[in-house]
Amino acid sequence: RFSDRRSDTNRDSSVFICVLAQLLAVFTCECFFFCFFFILSFRRTQSLHGPSPVTTFGPKACMLQNPHAVMHIQDPASQRLTWNKPPKSVLVIKKIRDASLLQPFKELCRFLTEVKSMIVYVEKKVLEDPAISGDENFAAVTKKFCTFREDLDDISNRVDFIICLGGDGTLLYASSLFQESVPPVMSFHLGSLGFLTPFKFENYQSQVNQIIEGNAAIVLRSRLKVRVLKENWEKKSRVDEKGIILTNGDIESSRKAMQYQVLNEVVVDRGPSSYLSNVDLFLDGHLITTVQGDGVIVSTPTGSTAYAVAAGASMIHPNVPAIMITPICPHSLSFRPIVVPAGVELKIMLSCDARNTAWVSFDGRKRQEICHGDSITITTSCFPVPSICFRDPVNDWFESLAQCLHWNVRKKQNYLSSEDEEF
């Protein structure tokens, strides 16, 4: 009896264990898939939507809570244009004195004024072109324009969005007109390269209608805020009782500050001198290196595909928050281009033992000389350029790499057949 009872007990136990094992297997499988999908969604959220939700590390360490230091990174696919109110005004930028742009410019302006009833802003020097001012058939349209002059008239609060006709330079010029908030920019490829101009003019009416309706993706192209501090050295002088100016030889300095918003790059070079440029580079107040060579390029991710890539830098997508530092022909085999976080502050000064001055330009403009005592401070601007995409930020960028720069274009290797493998 005891043996029979024992066998029954063993049989019941084995059945119980089998059932428990099956339930455990089903539960484990469900938990595995649940955890798998949870990890996938968690990883996507962590990688695309900003700061990691994990702020504790081990039993005692944690992240210092500082709301000013948090940078939110948005999923590029979710960056869409929307309007608080329907747009009523548009700035049309055309490359000056380019005969090939006259017909597209006139067609677009007629469409905007007569069909869409929009207020069109045009730069005054564009209308001074004889091909436009002398066109009687276009005179009725030009009378409806609102004109402005660069560096004299402020249109920052008057324009709802911008349309550029030309090459990449028109987008750079549009950026320079707005030192703070920039309206959305739609760029038509009517120039030479067209890396930053994704739209074709053939279907401009339907494309402009989509923008007005708010049906478009945008990419936020970060800019650099640049502050140039220049030392002006002047001799002290005084005026005597007879009104004669007397100079006693003493020298006094006064500081002059200028500020720029840069979309592509800041270039510091040796200018016309045959000597190497010799400039000190500081990061957050610390000297990190001295650049000895033809110069240095400080660029945004947008500018990484311009002068910087010609100097050997990597190409960075515009959504990546970063600043690139690229030497120009450095007199050192180990000076490679580097990428630093977007939040740092860079400072460039002429070295005390430099043999000559340096020159600086901002997106290829406003070129000026840098002397001893002058400084250039660079950091990421709070005012990016919202560039309207043809498709989306990722596809547009790779399309530009392929079409404009022929990235990784090569002759394909022939297929190796089984007969060839024998040899």
XYZ file of C-alpha atoms in Angstrom:
423
model
C 0.000 0.000 0.000
C 2.732 2.304 0.947
C 4.491 1.662 -2.381
C 1.227 2.187 -4.327
C 0.552 5.432 -2.503
C 4.133 6.510 -3.145
C 3.837 5.748 -6.865
C 0.551 7.689 -7.044
C 2.200 10.574 -5.295
C 5.146 10.477 -7.724
C 2.733 10.299 -10.651
C 0.782 13.302 -9.373
C 3.994 15.159 -8.743
C 5.289 14.464 -12.242
C 1.992 15.587 -13.772
C 2.089 18.731 -11.659
C 5.662 19.416 -12.693
C 4.828 18.937 -16.394
C 1.849 21.296 -16.162
C 3.939 23.799 -14.240
C 6.711 23.534 -16.818
C 4.264 24.163 -19.675
C 2.735 27.144 -17.905
C 6.191 28.465 -17.120
C 7.247 28.040 -20.765
C 4.182 29.924 -22.023
C 4.661 32.641 -19.405
C 8.362 32.916 -20.186
C 7.663 33.161 -23.913
C 5.055 35.878 -23.401
C 7.347 37.739 -21.044
C 10.185 37.417 -23.532
C 8.169 38.952 -26.366
C 6.790 41.613 -24.047
C 10.274 42.489 -22.842
C 11.593 42.326 -26.410
C 9.058 44.822 -27.739
C 9.430 46.953 -24.630
C 13.197 47.087 -25.104
C 12.781 47.983 -28.760
C 10.395 50.831 -27.958
C 12.541 51.930 -25.023
C 15.707 51.973 -27.145
C 13.995 53.979 -29.883
C 12.676 56.482 -27.377
C 16.047 56.784 -25.721
C 17.993 57.211 -28.938
C 15.651 59.542 -30.800
C 13.718 61.569 -28.282
C 16.295 63.069 -26.031
C 17.737 62.504 -22.582
C 17.926 58.983 -21.173
C 15.140 58.250 -18.652
C 17.728 56.511 -16.460
C 19.156 59.127 -14.089
C 20.490 56.824 -11.365
C 23.666 54.786 -11.649
C 24.279 52.111 -9.011
C 23.124 52.401 -5.413
C 24.362 55.962 -4.741
C 25.219 57.822 -7.971
C 22.707 59.921 -9.878
C 22.558 62.648 -12.508
C 22.687 66.239 -11.291
C 19.335 67.811 -12.097
C 19.959 70.856 -14.286
C 17.096 71.834 -16.629
C 19.333 74.281 -18.516
C 21.699 71.478 -19.541
C 19.048 69.172 -21.027
C 19.057 68.930 -24.828
C 16.000 67.299 -26.424
C 16.734 65.419 -29.630
C 13.703 64.982 -31.856
C 12.978 62.116 -34.201
C 13.750 63.518 -37.708
C 10.640 61.833 -39.104
C 8.410 63.779 -36.690
C 9.637 67.236 -37.684
C 6.667 68.649 -39.580
C 5.760 72.195 -40.547
C 2.593 73.697 -39.136
C 1.085 77.187 -39.083
C -0.559 78.923 -36.141
C -2.306 81.133 -38.697
C -2.423 80.912 -42.510
C 0.696 82.545 -44.021
C 0.102 85.870 -45.756
C 3.577 87.137 -46.672
C 6.551 85.575 -48.431
C 10.102 86.722 -49.138
C 11.381 85.786 -52.602
C 15.189 85.720 -52.914
C 16.704 85.588 -56.380
C 20.311 85.442 -57.443
C 21.233 88.939 -58.666
C 21.689 89.474 -62.414
C 21.205 85.872 -63.444
C 19.333 85.867 -66.755
C 18.309 82.217 -66.393
C 16.267 83.069 -63.273
C 14.205 85.905 -64.755
C 11.403 83.749 -66.156
C 11.044 81.521 -63.041
C 11.106 84.632 -60.844
C 8.337 86.335 -62.813
C 6.177 83.195 -62.949
C 6.500 82.615 -59.226
C 5.734 86.228 -58.303
C 2.661 86.309 -60.540
C 1.414 83.114 -58.950
C 1.974 84.401 -55.411
C 0.401 87.841 -55.953
C -2.434 87.103 -58.390
C -3.429 83.517 -57.544
C -2.526 83.216 -53.849
C -3.040 86.938 -53.003
C 0.081 87.032 -50.868
C 2.276 89.972 -49.855
C 5.597 89.484 -51.640
C 8.837 90.962 -50.275
C 11.698 91.456 -52.740
C 15.084 93.033 -52.226
C 15.308 96.466 -53.805
C 18.450 95.711 -55.830
C 16.640 92.798 -57.496
C 14.104 95.201 -59.004
C 16.914 97.467 -60.211
C 17.816 94.846 -62.824
C 16.983 96.416 -66.262
C 15.437 93.123 -67.373
C 12.836 93.517 -64.601
C 12.429 97.292 -64.312
C 12.152 97.629 -68.095
C 9.512 94.922 -68.514
C 6.191 96.738 -68.977
C 4.189 93.513 -68.805
C 5.631 92.834 -65.359
C 5.188 96.399 -64.052
C 1.717 95.724 -62.625
C 3.175 92.914 -60.480
C 6.185 94.897 -59.251
C 3.894 97.655 -57.974
C 2.488 95.161 -55.453
C 5.922 94.258 -54.079
C 7.238 95.348 -50.703
C 10.939 96.141 -51.008
C 13.761 96.195 -48.472
C 17.512 96.845 -48.335
C 20.070 94.556 -46.732
C 21.489 95.792 -43.382
C 19.101 98.777 -43.443
C 15.535 97.442 -43.223
C 14.355 94.946 -40.614
C 11.863 92.434 -42.035
C 12.243 89.756 -39.367
C 8.669 90.152 -38.089
C 7.029 90.709 -41.473
C 7.830 87.548 -43.443
C 5.953 84.261 -42.897
C 8.173 82.079 -45.089
C 10.960 82.367 -47.660
C 11.364 81.052 -51.210
C 14.882 80.919 -52.671
C 15.597 80.745 -56.401
C 19.172 79.797 -57.219
C 21.892 77.649 -55.676
C 23.103 77.004 -52.159
C 24.315 80.600 -51.881
C 20.746 81.916 -51.878
C 19.968 79.898 -48.737
C 23.137 81.196 -47.067
C 22.136 84.740 -48.010
C 18.611 84.217 -46.661
C 20.108 83.054 -43.363
C 22.267 86.186 -43.104
C 19.196 88.440 -43.357
C 17.787 87.125 -40.064
C 19.950 87.470 -36.973
C 17.352 85.877 -34.731
C 14.276 83.784 -35.598
C 14.253 82.595 -39.228
C 11.028 81.849 -41.159
C 10.742 78.466 -42.938
C 12.801 78.375 -46.137
C 11.804 76.641 -49.379
C 14.730 76.374 -51.820
C 14.405 75.671 -55.546
C 17.387 74.180 -57.355
C 18.211 76.702 -60.092
C 21.949 77.025 -59.467
C 25.059 74.927 -59.993
C 25.454 72.498 -57.061
C 22.122 72.464 -55.245
C 23.073 70.450 -52.158
C 20.749 72.559 -49.977
C 18.037 73.127 -52.617
C 15.880 69.982 -52.920
C 12.934 71.347 -54.939
C 12.595 71.339 -58.735
C 10.850 74.324 -60.282
C 8.741 72.364 -62.779
C 5.997 71.671 -60.213
C 6.365 74.830 -58.162
C 2.621 75.583 -57.909
C 1.617 72.323 -56.257
C 4.703 72.369 -54.034
C 4.060 75.940 -52.852
C 0.425 75.018 -52.182
C 1.561 72.156 -49.949
C 3.784 74.517 -47.965
C 0.979 77.036 -47.518
C -1.277 74.231 -46.296
C 1.405 73.153 -43.804
C 1.955 69.747 -45.388
C 5.749 69.404 -45.352
C 8.670 68.067 -43.382
C 11.426 70.369 -42.129
C 15.016 69.983 -41.003
C 16.392 72.388 -38.411
C 19.810 73.464 -39.626
C 21.798 74.738 -36.656
C 23.747 77.983 -36.983
C 26.809 79.369 -35.239
C 26.600 82.504 -33.146
C 29.882 84.329 -33.719
C 31.113 87.325 -31.768
C 34.188 89.182 -32.997
C 35.884 91.424 -30.447
C 38.452 93.767 -31.995
C 41.017 95.908 -30.230
C 41.303 99.379 -31.749
C 44.645 100.895 -30.796
C 44.755 104.683 -31.072
C 47.222 107.303 -29.977
C 46.086 109.617 -27.205
C 45.863 113.272 -28.213
C 44.816 116.544 -26.642
C 43.943 119.989 -27.952
C 45.823 123.072 -26.692
C 44.398 126.545 -26.152
C 44.979 127.510 -29.802
C 43.090 124.470 -31.071
C 46.226 122.593 -32.164
C 46.061 118.790 -31.696
C 49.015 117.541 -29.651
C 49.994 113.839 -29.520
C 52.000 112.657 -26.539
C 52.753 109.173 -27.926
C 50.602 107.254 -25.435
C 48.342 104.558 -26.830
C 44.853 103.637 -25.636
C 42.649 100.791 -26.754
C 38.924 100.606 -27.331
C 36.962 97.440 -28.053
C 34.558 96.972 -30.936
C 32.202 93.986 -30.937
C 30.385 92.513 -33.935
C 28.023 89.548 -34.028
C 27.046 87.213 -36.871
C 24.790 84.214 -37.461
C 26.579 81.640 -39.616
C 24.933 78.683 -41.367
C 27.942 76.949 -42.977
C 31.293 77.828 -41.463
C 33.688 80.326 -39.944
C 37.039 80.261 -41.760
C 40.212 81.680 -40.218
C 43.114 81.696 -42.692
C 46.519 83.293 -43.280
C 45.215 85.673 -45.916
C 47.741 87.099 -48.408
C 50.736 86.337 -46.186
C 53.180 83.588 -47.156
C 53.754 82.654 -43.483
C 51.816 79.945 -41.672
C 48.865 81.147 -39.669
C 49.401 80.721 -35.942
C 46.212 80.898 -33.891
C 45.282 79.597 -30.444
C 42.101 77.559 -30.067
C 40.274 77.580 -26.720
C 37.341 75.368 -25.678
C 35.287 76.574 -22.711
C 38.188 78.773 -21.626
C 40.891 76.099 -21.873
C 43.619 76.168 -24.504
C 43.307 72.899 -26.444
C 45.757 73.488 -29.294
C 47.559 75.983 -31.495
C 46.734 75.802 -35.182
C 49.790 76.134 -37.402
C 48.974 75.872 -41.079
C 46.865 77.636 -43.683
C 44.018 78.085 -41.204
C 41.102 76.405 -39.463
C 37.423 75.822 -40.303
C 34.713 75.838 -37.621
C 31.546 74.502 -39.210
C 28.021 73.348 -38.512
C 26.756 69.930 -39.631
C 25.243 71.713 -42.639
C 28.676 73.170 -43.423
C 30.346 69.779 -43.089
C 29.558 69.083 -46.757
C 31.033 72.417 -47.907
C 34.589 73.707 -47.343
C 35.144 71.292 -44.438
C 34.706 68.129 -46.510
C 37.189 69.495 -49.054
C 39.677 69.851 -46.182
C 39.222 66.224 -45.122
C 36.383 66.381 -42.589
C 33.556 63.887 -42.186
C 30.052 64.611 -43.430
C 27.501 64.996 -40.617
C 23.721 64.970 -40.909
C 22.113 68.354 -40.061
C 20.121 66.821 -37.187
C 23.291 65.939 -35.267
C 24.007 68.589 -32.574
C 27.713 69.225 -33.074
C 30.437 71.674 -34.095
C 33.254 70.592 -36.390
C 36.848 71.822 -36.159
C 38.873 71.153 -39.304
C 42.441 72.373 -39.915
C 43.407 73.665 -43.354
C 46.711 72.127 -44.492
C 48.094 71.779 -40.942
C 51.880 71.618 -40.498
C 51.423 68.419 -38.490
C 50.738 64.833 -39.537
C 48.603 64.148 -36.436
C 46.203 67.116 -36.569
C 42.964 65.446 -37.621
C 39.474 67.018 -37.827
C 37.441 66.695 -34.625
C 33.788 66.973 -33.628
C 32.801 68.664 -30.343
C 29.400 68.971 -28.612
C 27.123 71.733 -29.813
C 26.940 73.365 -26.369
C 30.627 74.269 -26.005
C 32.116 77.728 -26.521
C 35.097 78.054 -28.833
C 37.462 80.991 -28.875
C 40.105 81.756 -31.502
C 42.880 84.282 -30.973
C 46.084 85.161 -32.776
C 49.063 83.594 -30.989
C 51.373 86.027 -29.257
C 54.334 84.797 -31.335
C 52.469 84.782 -34.673
C 54.496 86.267 -37.523
C 51.511 87.750 -39.318
C 47.839 88.577 -38.860
C 44.954 86.291 -39.811
C 41.749 86.793 -41.768
C 38.251 85.562 -40.987
C 35.106 85.159 -43.105
C 31.561 84.049 -42.291
C 29.857 81.879 -44.906
C 32.296 83.401 -47.374
C 31.246 86.997 -46.572
C 32.183 89.887 -44.266
C 35.887 89.084 -44.614
C 38.078 91.033 -42.178
C 41.534 91.039 -40.646
C 42.284 89.646 -37.180
C 45.166 91.267 -35.303
C 46.849 90.716 -31.938
C 44.341 91.179 -29.107
C 41.308 90.377 -31.290
C 39.177 87.353 -30.459
C 36.505 85.255 -32.190
C 33.972 83.508 -29.927
C 31.839 80.758 -31.468
C 28.970 78.714 -30.062
C 25.778 77.124 -31.358
C 23.023 79.646 -32.000
C 19.555 79.385 -30.475
C 18.054 80.312 -33.875
C 18.328 77.499 -36.467
C 17.217 77.700 -40.086
C 14.022 75.638 -40.632
C 14.681 74.257 -44.107
C 11.660 72.693 -45.825
C 12.290 69.173 -47.137
C 11.177 67.668 -50.419
C 10.576 64.294 -48.725
C 12.103 64.094 -45.246
C 15.416 65.059 -43.580
C 17.076 61.653 -44.015
C 16.102 60.872 -47.621
C 16.837 64.424 -48.804
C 20.333 64.326 -47.309
C 21.324 61.005 -48.855
C 19.807 62.085 -52.156
C 22.017 65.189 -52.097
C 25.085 63.090 -51.268
C 24.389 60.854 -54.248
C 23.357 63.488 -56.790
C 25.687 66.376 -55.886
C 28.786 64.730 -54.428
C 28.450 61.261 -56.051
C 29.087 59.700 -52.671
C 30.511 56.152 -52.915
C 29.978 55.958 -56.668
C 32.241 53.341 -58.214
C 32.211 50.622 -60.836
C 30.700 47.462 -59.347
C 32.732 44.309 -59.024
C 31.769 41.518 -61.421
C 29.857 38.502 -60.141
C 32.051 35.455 -59.475
C 30.535 32.299 -60.950
C 31.104 28.756 -59.712
C 33.430 28.079 -62.670
C 35.571 31.067 -61.777
C 35.793 29.906 -58.151
C 37.586 26.733 -59.289
C 40.468 28.821 -60.545
